[in-house]
Amino acid sequence: MPGSSRCGSSSVPERPLVTVVGNPGHRRITGFAAAAAAAGLPAPRLVAWRDVLSGAPLAFPPGPVRIDSPGEDPAVHALLGGTHGDPHRVEGGSTRHAQFVAALGRIEAAAAASPGAWLANDPADIAVMFDKRRAHPLLETHDVPVPRALSGPTAPVRSYAELRQRMADARAARVFVKPPHGSSASGVVALETHGTRVQATTSVELTRGADGVALFNSLRIRKYRDETEVAALVDALGADAGPGGLHVEAWLPKLTLDGHATDLRVLVVAGRATHVVARSSRSPMTNLHLGNARGDVPAVRAAVGEDAWARAMATCVRAAECFPRTLHVGVDLLFAVDRRRHAVGEVNAFGDLLPGVLHRGRDTWGEQVHALVGGWRPYGSTGPAARDEDRVPCPT
């Protein structure tokens, strides 16, 4: 497969005016603006997500257009819609995703109609990364190791009964159940079965009321052992997922260090694995916002050895290459308990929120600015060749 992008230095470094689509005041926006200022670039022009979603006219100046996350803004959440206006509700993901993809289409059309403007992350790439049912087979097709899928177009999982049947057919007693368009572990269930016993570990709070079952995102990990409750949880997730159903994967036990399950978030920028964060948890969910701790990256690297580490970083680069018109991709990578095998759990379009993590003195936003100043263009565009220092597949 061709390389995902080209990054290098021309004889005269570029000083582009970057347009950012994002939420005003969010730390993602202020962080990128600080990186641009440090590189001597003009202050980025901000286009608010609320304007994109409300149908305001869009036009971009010449230069790169960088699409950032629409998350963590109640007004934007309301504009994205969904079954429920409460941003803490799990349900409504499919509707929000459809609105999000439509908004990405508006941005793409506006960029195409704006002379000299070009997209630093491709709307089609973003849409796939936000659809686990599409991203998983894409990665697998390009020889990226992923956990075995138990669901798919010919075998959708839309209910607890269908889930248990798929598990029986695959002889899989432990699985991860994921809403197709969720992020930040929203709606994710780690399900274990043994005979008639079941245990579902999740950050979802299930409540019952006059309107039936309701699901809420929580910062507390819960364990459900009553099969009636587990079935209600999966049935509600399946109903919300639509005809395509849930994404279900065989549970690949993670590397454990000091009694904590540990995995990695690896940021790939312009075709290079640059920033790495280890995430450590006593539960199957390692997301840091759930109260989990950052792990020790050198300890993980030492535990698996240099050869396994280098192969894993190369896998992250290969995963990012599946999205060749996008500047950066966050890759969730796990090492198996045998410390030899590894797999990509997910790919993240907005996986660059890693404060305090540096690569050659640059934070994640500084790395993106560095690539843009060096002349990075999406694959297929004209741009300078990569420098030797940019061909390093392993973070240092």
Coordinates of C-alpha atoms in Angstrom, one line a residue:
M1 CA 0.0 0.0 0.0
P2 CA 1.4 3.5 -0.7
G3 CA 2.6 5.7 2.1
S4 CA 0.0 7.7 3.9
S5 CA 1.5 11.1 3.3
R6 CA 4.6 13.0 2.5
C7 CA 6.4 15.3 4.9
G8 CA 9.6 17.1 4.4
S9 CA 11.2 20.5 4.1
S10 CA 11.3 22.7 1.0
S11 CA 14.1 25.2 0.5
V12 CA 11.8 27.9 2.0
P13 CA 9.7 26.6 4.9
E14 CA 6.0 27.2 4.5
R15 CA 4.1 29.6 6.8
P16 CA 0.6 28.6 6.1
L17 CA -2.6 30.2 7.5
V18 CA -4.3 27.2 9.0
T19 CA -8.1 27.1 9.4
V20 CA -9.3 24.9 12.2
V21 CA -12.9 23.6 12.5
G22 CA -13.5 23.2 16.3
N23 CA -15.1 24.4 19.4
P24 CA -14.0 27.9 20.6
G25 CA -12.1 27.9 23.8
H26 CA -11.5 24.2 23.9
R27 CA -8.0 23.1 25.0
R28 CA -7.6 21.3 21.6
I29 CA -8.0 24.7 19.9
T30 CA -5.8 26.7 22.3
G31 CA -3.2 24.0 22.2
F32 CA -2.9 24.0 18.4
A33 CA -3.0 27.8 18.3
A34 CA -0.1 27.9 20.8
A35 CA 1.9 25.5 18.6
A36 CA 1.2 27.6 15.5
A37 CA 2.4 30.7 17.3
A38 CA 5.6 29.0 18.5
A39 CA 6.4 28.1 14.9
G40 CA 5.9 31.7 13.8
L41 CA 2.6 30.9 11.9
P42 CA -0.3 33.3 11.7
A43 CA -3.0 32.8 14.3
P44 CA -5.2 30.0 13.0
R45 CA -8.6 31.0 11.7
L46 CA -11.3 29.3 13.7
V47 CA -14.6 28.0 12.2
A48 CA -16.9 26.9 15.0
W49 CA -18.7 23.6 14.8
R50 CA -21.9 25.2 15.8
D51 CA -21.7 27.3 12.6
V52 CA -21.1 24.3 10.5
L53 CA -24.0 22.4 12.0
S54 CA -26.4 25.3 12.0
G55 CA -26.0 25.8 8.2
A56 CA -24.0 29.0 8.3
P57 CA -22.2 29.8 5.0
L58 CA -18.7 28.3 4.8
A59 CA -15.7 29.5 3.0
F60 CA -12.0 29.0 3.7
P61 CA -8.9 31.0 2.9
P62 CA -6.1 29.4 1.0
G63 CA -4.1 26.9 3.1
P64 CA -4.8 23.8 5.1
V65 CA -8.1 23.2 6.8
R66 CA -7.8 21.1 9.9
I67 CA -10.9 19.4 11.3
D68 CA -10.9 18.9 15.1
S69 CA -13.3 17.2 17.4
P70 CA -16.8 18.5 17.9
G71 CA -17.0 16.9 21.4
E72 CA -17.4 18.4 24.9
D73 CA -19.7 21.3 23.8
P74 CA -23.4 21.0 24.9
A75 CA -24.6 23.3 22.1
V76 CA -22.8 21.3 19.5
H77 CA -24.1 18.0 21.0
A78 CA -27.7 19.4 20.8
L79 CA -27.1 20.4 17.1
L80 CA -25.8 16.9 16.3
G81 CA -29.2 15.7 17.7
G82 CA -29.8 12.1 18.5
T83 CA -32.6 10.4 20.3
H84 CA -31.8 12.3 23.5
G85 CA -30.5 15.8 24.2
D86 CA -28.7 14.8 27.4
P87 CA -25.0 14.6 26.5
H88 CA -24.6 11.9 29.2
R89 CA -26.9 9.5 27.4
V90 CA -25.4 6.7 25.4
E91 CA -28.3 6.3 23.1
G92 CA -28.6 8.4 19.9
G93 CA -25.2 7.5 18.5
S94 CA -26.3 6.5 15.1
T95 CA -28.3 9.6 14.6
R96 CA -25.5 11.8 15.8
H97 CA -23.1 10.0 13.5
A98 CA -25.3 10.6 10.5
Q99 CA -25.5 14.4 11.3
F100 CA -21.7 14.4 11.9
V101 CA -21.0 12.8 8.5
A102 CA -23.4 15.3 6.8
A103 CA -21.5 18.1 8.4
L104 CA -18.2 16.7 7.3
G105 CA -19.7 16.7 3.8
R106 CA -20.4 20.4 4.1
I107 CA -16.8 21.1 5.1
E108 CA -15.5 19.1 2.2
A109 CA -17.7 20.9 -0.3
A110 CA -16.7 24.3 1.1
A111 CA -13.0 23.4 0.9
A112 CA -13.5 22.3 -2.7
A113 CA -15.2 25.6 -3.5
S114 CA -12.5 27.7 -1.8
P115 CA -9.5 28.4 -4.1
G116 CA -6.3 27.3 -2.5
A117 CA -7.9 25.6 0.5
W118 CA -7.1 21.9 1.2
L119 CA -8.1 19.5 3.9
A120 CA -5.5 18.2 6.4
N121 CA -7.7 15.4 7.5
D122 CA -10.1 13.8 5.0
P123 CA -13.8 13.7 5.8
A124 CA -14.1 10.2 4.3
D125 CA -11.2 9.0 6.5
I126 CA -12.8 10.5 9.6
A127 CA -16.2 8.9 8.8
V128 CA -14.6 5.5 8.6
M129 CA -12.7 5.9 11.8
F130 CA -15.9 6.8 13.5
D131 CA -17.6 3.5 12.3
K132 CA -16.1 0.4 13.9
R133 CA -18.0 -1.8 11.5
R134 CA -16.1 -0.3 8.6
A135 CA -12.7 0.5 10.2
H136 CA -12.2 -3.1 11.5
P137 CA -12.4 -4.9 8.1
L138 CA -10.4 -2.1 6.4
L139 CA -7.5 -2.6 8.8
E140 CA -7.8 -6.4 8.4
T141 CA -7.7 -6.1 4.6
H142 CA -4.4 -4.2 4.9
D143 CA -2.8 -6.8 7.1
V144 CA -3.1 -4.8 10.3
P145 CA -3.6 -7.3 13.2
V146 CA -6.9 -6.8 14.9
P147 CA -9.0 -8.9 17.4
R148 CA -11.2 -11.5 15.7
A149 CA -14.6 -10.0 14.8
L150 CA -17.7 -12.0 15.7
S151 CA -20.1 -9.6 13.9
G152 CA -20.3 -8.3 10.3
P153 CA -22.6 -7.5 7.4
T154 CA -23.8 -11.1 7.1
A155 CA -23.9 -11.7 10.8
P156 CA -25.2 -8.5 12.6
V157 CA -25.6 -8.5 16.3
R158 CA -28.7 -6.5 17.4
S159 CA -29.7 -8.2 20.6
Y160 CA -28.4 -10.2 23.5
A161 CA -29.8 -13.4 22.0
E162 CA -27.9 -12.8 18.8
L163 CA -24.8 -12.0 20.7
R164 CA -24.9 -15.2 22.7
Q165 CA -25.5 -17.2 19.5
R166 CA -22.5 -15.6 17.8
M167 CA -20.4 -16.3 20.9
A168 CA -21.5 -20.0 20.9
D169 CA -20.8 -20.3 17.2
A170 CA -17.3 -18.8 17.6
R171 CA -16.6 -20.7 20.8
A172 CA -15.7 -17.3 22.4
A173 CA -16.5 -17.0 26.1
R174 CA -15.2 -13.5 26.4
V175 CA -15.9 -10.6 24.0
F176 CA -16.0 -6.8 23.7
V177 CA -19.3 -5.4 22.6
K178 CA -19.0 -1.9 21.0
P179 CA -21.5 0.6 19.6
P180 CA -20.5 1.2 16.0
H181 CA -20.0 5.0 16.4
G182 CA -19.0 5.4 20.1
S183 CA -15.9 6.9 21.5
S184 CA -14.2 7.3 24.9
A185 CA -15.5 3.8 25.8
S186 CA -19.1 5.0 25.6
G187 CA -21.4 2.0 25.6
V188 CA -18.5 -0.5 25.5
V189 CA -19.2 -3.8 27.3
A190 CA -16.6 -6.4 28.2
L191 CA -18.6 -9.6 28.5
E192 CA -17.5 -12.8 30.2
T193 CA -19.5 -16.0 30.3
H194 CA -18.9 -19.3 32.1
G195 CA -21.7 -21.8 31.9
T196 CA -24.8 -20.0 33.2
R197 CA -22.8 -17.2 34.8
V198 CA -22.2 -13.9 33.1
Q199 CA -20.4 -10.7 33.9
A200 CA -20.5 -7.4 32.0
T201 CA -17.9 -4.8 32.8
T202 CA -18.8 -1.3 31.5
S203 CA -18.9 2.4 32.2
V204 CA -22.6 2.4 31.3
E205 CA -25.2 3.1 34.1
L206 CA -28.4 1.3 33.3
T207 CA -31.6 2.8 34.7
R208 CA -35.2 1.8 34.5
G209 CA -38.1 4.2 34.5
A210 CA -41.6 4.8 33.2
D211 CA -40.1 5.0 29.6
G212 CA -38.2 1.8 30.0
V213 CA -34.4 1.2 30.0
A214 CA -32.1 4.2 29.8
L215 CA -28.3 4.2 29.4
F216 CA -26.0 6.8 30.8
N217 CA -22.2 7.3 30.5
S218 CA -20.5 7.2 33.8
L219 CA -17.0 7.7 35.1
R220 CA -17.4 4.7 37.4
I221 CA -16.8 1.2 36.1
R222 CA -19.7 -1.2 36.9
K223 CA -20.1 -4.9 36.8
Y224 CA -23.4 -6.5 36.0
R225 CA -23.9 -10.1 36.9
D226 CA -27.6 -10.5 36.7
E227 CA -28.3 -11.9 33.2
T228 CA -31.6 -10.0 33.0
E229 CA -29.7 -6.8 33.4
V230 CA -27.0 -7.8 31.0
A231 CA -29.6 -8.7 28.4
A232 CA -31.4 -5.4 28.9
L233 CA -28.1 -3.5 28.5
V234 CA -27.1 -5.3 25.2
D235 CA -30.6 -5.2 23.8
A236 CA -30.7 -1.4 24.4
L237 CA -27.3 -0.9 22.7
G238 CA -28.4 -3.1 19.8
A239 CA -31.6 -1.3 19.3
D240 CA -29.7 2.0 19.1
A241 CA -27.1 0.7 16.7
G242 CA -29.6 0.3 13.9
P243 CA -29.8 -2.5 11.3
G244 CA -26.1 -3.0 11.0
G245 CA -25.9 -3.9 14.7
L246 CA -23.1 -3.8 17.2
H247 CA -19.4 -4.4 16.6
V248 CA -18.3 -7.5 18.5
E249 CA -14.7 -8.7 19.0
A250 CA -13.1 -11.6 20.7
W251 CA -11.5 -10.5 23.9
L252 CA -7.7 -10.5 23.5
P253 CA -6.2 -10.4 27.0
K254 CA -3.8 -7.5 27.4
L255 CA -0.3 -7.3 28.7
T256 CA -0.4 -7.0 32.5
L257 CA 2.2 -5.0 34.4
D258 CA 2.1 -4.7 38.2
G259 CA -1.4 -6.2 38.2
H260 CA -2.7 -3.6 35.7
A261 CA -4.0 -4.3 32.2
T262 CA -1.9 -2.0 30.0
D263 CA -2.3 -0.8 26.4
L264 CA -1.0 2.1 24.3
R265 CA -2.3 5.2 22.5
V266 CA 0.2 5.8 19.7
L267 CA -0.1 9.0 17.6
V268 CA 1.0 8.7 14.0
V269 CA 1.7 12.1 12.4
A270 CA 2.5 12.4 8.7
G271 CA 3.4 8.7 8.5
R272 CA 5.5 8.5 11.6
A273 CA 4.7 7.0 15.0
T274 CA 5.6 10.0 17.3
H275 CA 3.9 10.2 20.6
V276 CA 3.0 7.3 22.9
V277 CA 1.0 7.1 26.1
A278 CA 0.6 3.9 28.1
R279 CA -2.7 3.4 29.8
S280 CA -3.0 1.3 32.9
S281 CA -6.1 -0.1 34.6
R282 CA -7.4 -2.8 36.9
S283 CA -10.5 -3.1 34.6
P284 CA -10.7 -4.0 30.9
M285 CA -11.3 -0.3 30.1
T286 CA -8.0 1.7 30.1
N287 CA -9.4 5.1 29.0
L288 CA -7.8 7.8 31.1
H289 CA -10.9 9.8 31.7
L290 CA -12.4 6.8 33.6
G291 CA -9.9 7.5 36.4
N292 CA -7.2 5.2 35.0
A293 CA -3.5 6.2 35.2
R294 CA -0.9 6.8 32.6
G295 CA 1.5 3.8 32.6
D296 CA 5.3 3.7 32.2
V297 CA 6.1 3.6 28.5
P298 CA 9.7 2.6 29.0
A299 CA 8.5 -0.2 31.2
V300 CA 6.2 -1.5 28.5
R301 CA 8.9 -1.3 26.0
A302 CA 11.3 -3.2 28.2
A303 CA 8.7 -5.8 29.0
V304 CA 8.1 -6.7 25.3
G305 CA 11.6 -6.1 24.0
E306 CA 12.9 -4.0 21.2
D307 CA 11.9 -6.3 18.4
A308 CA 8.3 -6.6 19.5
W309 CA 8.2 -2.8 20.1
A310 CA 9.5 -2.0 16.7
R311 CA 7.0 -4.3 15.0
A312 CA 4.2 -2.8 17.0
M313 CA 5.2 0.8 16.0
A314 CA 5.4 -0.3 12.4
T315 CA 1.8 -1.7 12.8
C316 CA 0.6 1.6 14.0
V317 CA 2.1 3.3 11.0
R318 CA 0.5 0.7 8.7
A319 CA -2.9 1.3 10.4
A320 CA -2.6 5.1 9.8
E321 CA -1.7 4.4 6.1
C322 CA -5.2 3.1 5.7
F323 CA -6.2 6.7 5.9
P324 CA -3.8 8.3 3.4
R325 CA -5.3 11.7 3.2
T326 CA -5.3 12.4 6.9
L327 CA -2.4 14.1 8.8
H328 CA -2.7 12.3 12.1
V329 CA -4.3 9.1 13.4
G330 CA -4.5 7.9 17.0
V331 CA -4.0 4.2 17.2
D332 CA -5.0 2.1 20.3
L333 CA -2.6 -0.8 20.4
L334 CA -2.4 -3.6 22.8
F335 CA 0.2 -6.3 23.4
A336 CA -1.1 -9.7 24.3
V337 CA -0.2 -11.4 27.6
D338 CA 2.5 -13.5 25.8
R339 CA 4.3 -10.1 25.1
R340 CA 4.9 -11.1 21.5
R341 CA 1.6 -10.6 19.7
H342 CA -0.1 -7.3 19.4
A343 CA -3.3 -5.9 17.8
V344 CA -4.9 -2.6 17.0
G345 CA -8.1 -2.1 19.0
E346 CA -9.3 1.1 17.4
V347 CA -8.2 4.0 15.3
N348 CA -9.1 7.5 16.3
A349 CA -9.6 10.6 14.1
F350 CA -9.1 12.9 17.0
G351 CA -6.6 10.9 19.1
D352 CA -4.1 13.7 19.6
L353 CA -5.2 15.0 23.0
L354 CA -2.1 13.8 24.8
P355 CA -1.1 16.8 27.0
G356 CA 2.5 16.8 28.2
V357 CA 3.8 14.1 25.8
L358 CA 6.7 15.3 23.7
H359 CA 8.5 13.9 20.6
R360 CA 11.8 15.7 19.9
G361 CA 10.6 18.6 22.0
R362 CA 7.2 18.9 20.3
D363 CA 3.8 18.2 21.7
T364 CA 1.1 16.6 19.5
W365 CA 0.0 19.9 18.0
G366 CA 3.6 21.1 17.5
E367 CA 4.2 17.9 15.6
Q368 CA 1.3 18.6 13.3
V369 CA 2.5 22.2 12.8
H370 CA 6.0 20.9 12.1
A371 CA 4.6 18.6 9.4
L372 CA 2.6 21.4 7.8
V373 CA 5.5 23.8 7.8
G374 CA 7.7 21.1 6.3
G375 CA 5.3 20.8 3.4
W376 CA 3.1 17.8 4.3
R377 CA 0.3 17.1 1.8
P378 CA -2.3 14.4 1.6
Y379 CA -1.3 11.3 -0.4
G380 CA -1.7 12.0 -4.0
S381 CA -0.9 15.7 -3.7
T382 CA 2.4 17.3 -4.8
G383 CA 4.8 17.8 -1.9
P384 CA 8.5 17.5 -1.0
A385 CA 10.1 14.2 -0.1
A386 CA 10.5 13.1 3.4
R387 CA 13.7 13.9 5.3
D388 CA 15.8 11.0 6.7
E389 CA 14.9 12.0 10.2
D390 CA 11.2 11.6 9.3
R391 CA 11.6 8.0 8.4
V392 CA 11.9 6.9 12.0
P393 CA 9.1 4.3 12.7
C394 CA 9.6 4.3 16.4
P395 CA 9.2 7.1 18.9
T396 CA 12.3 8.4 20.6

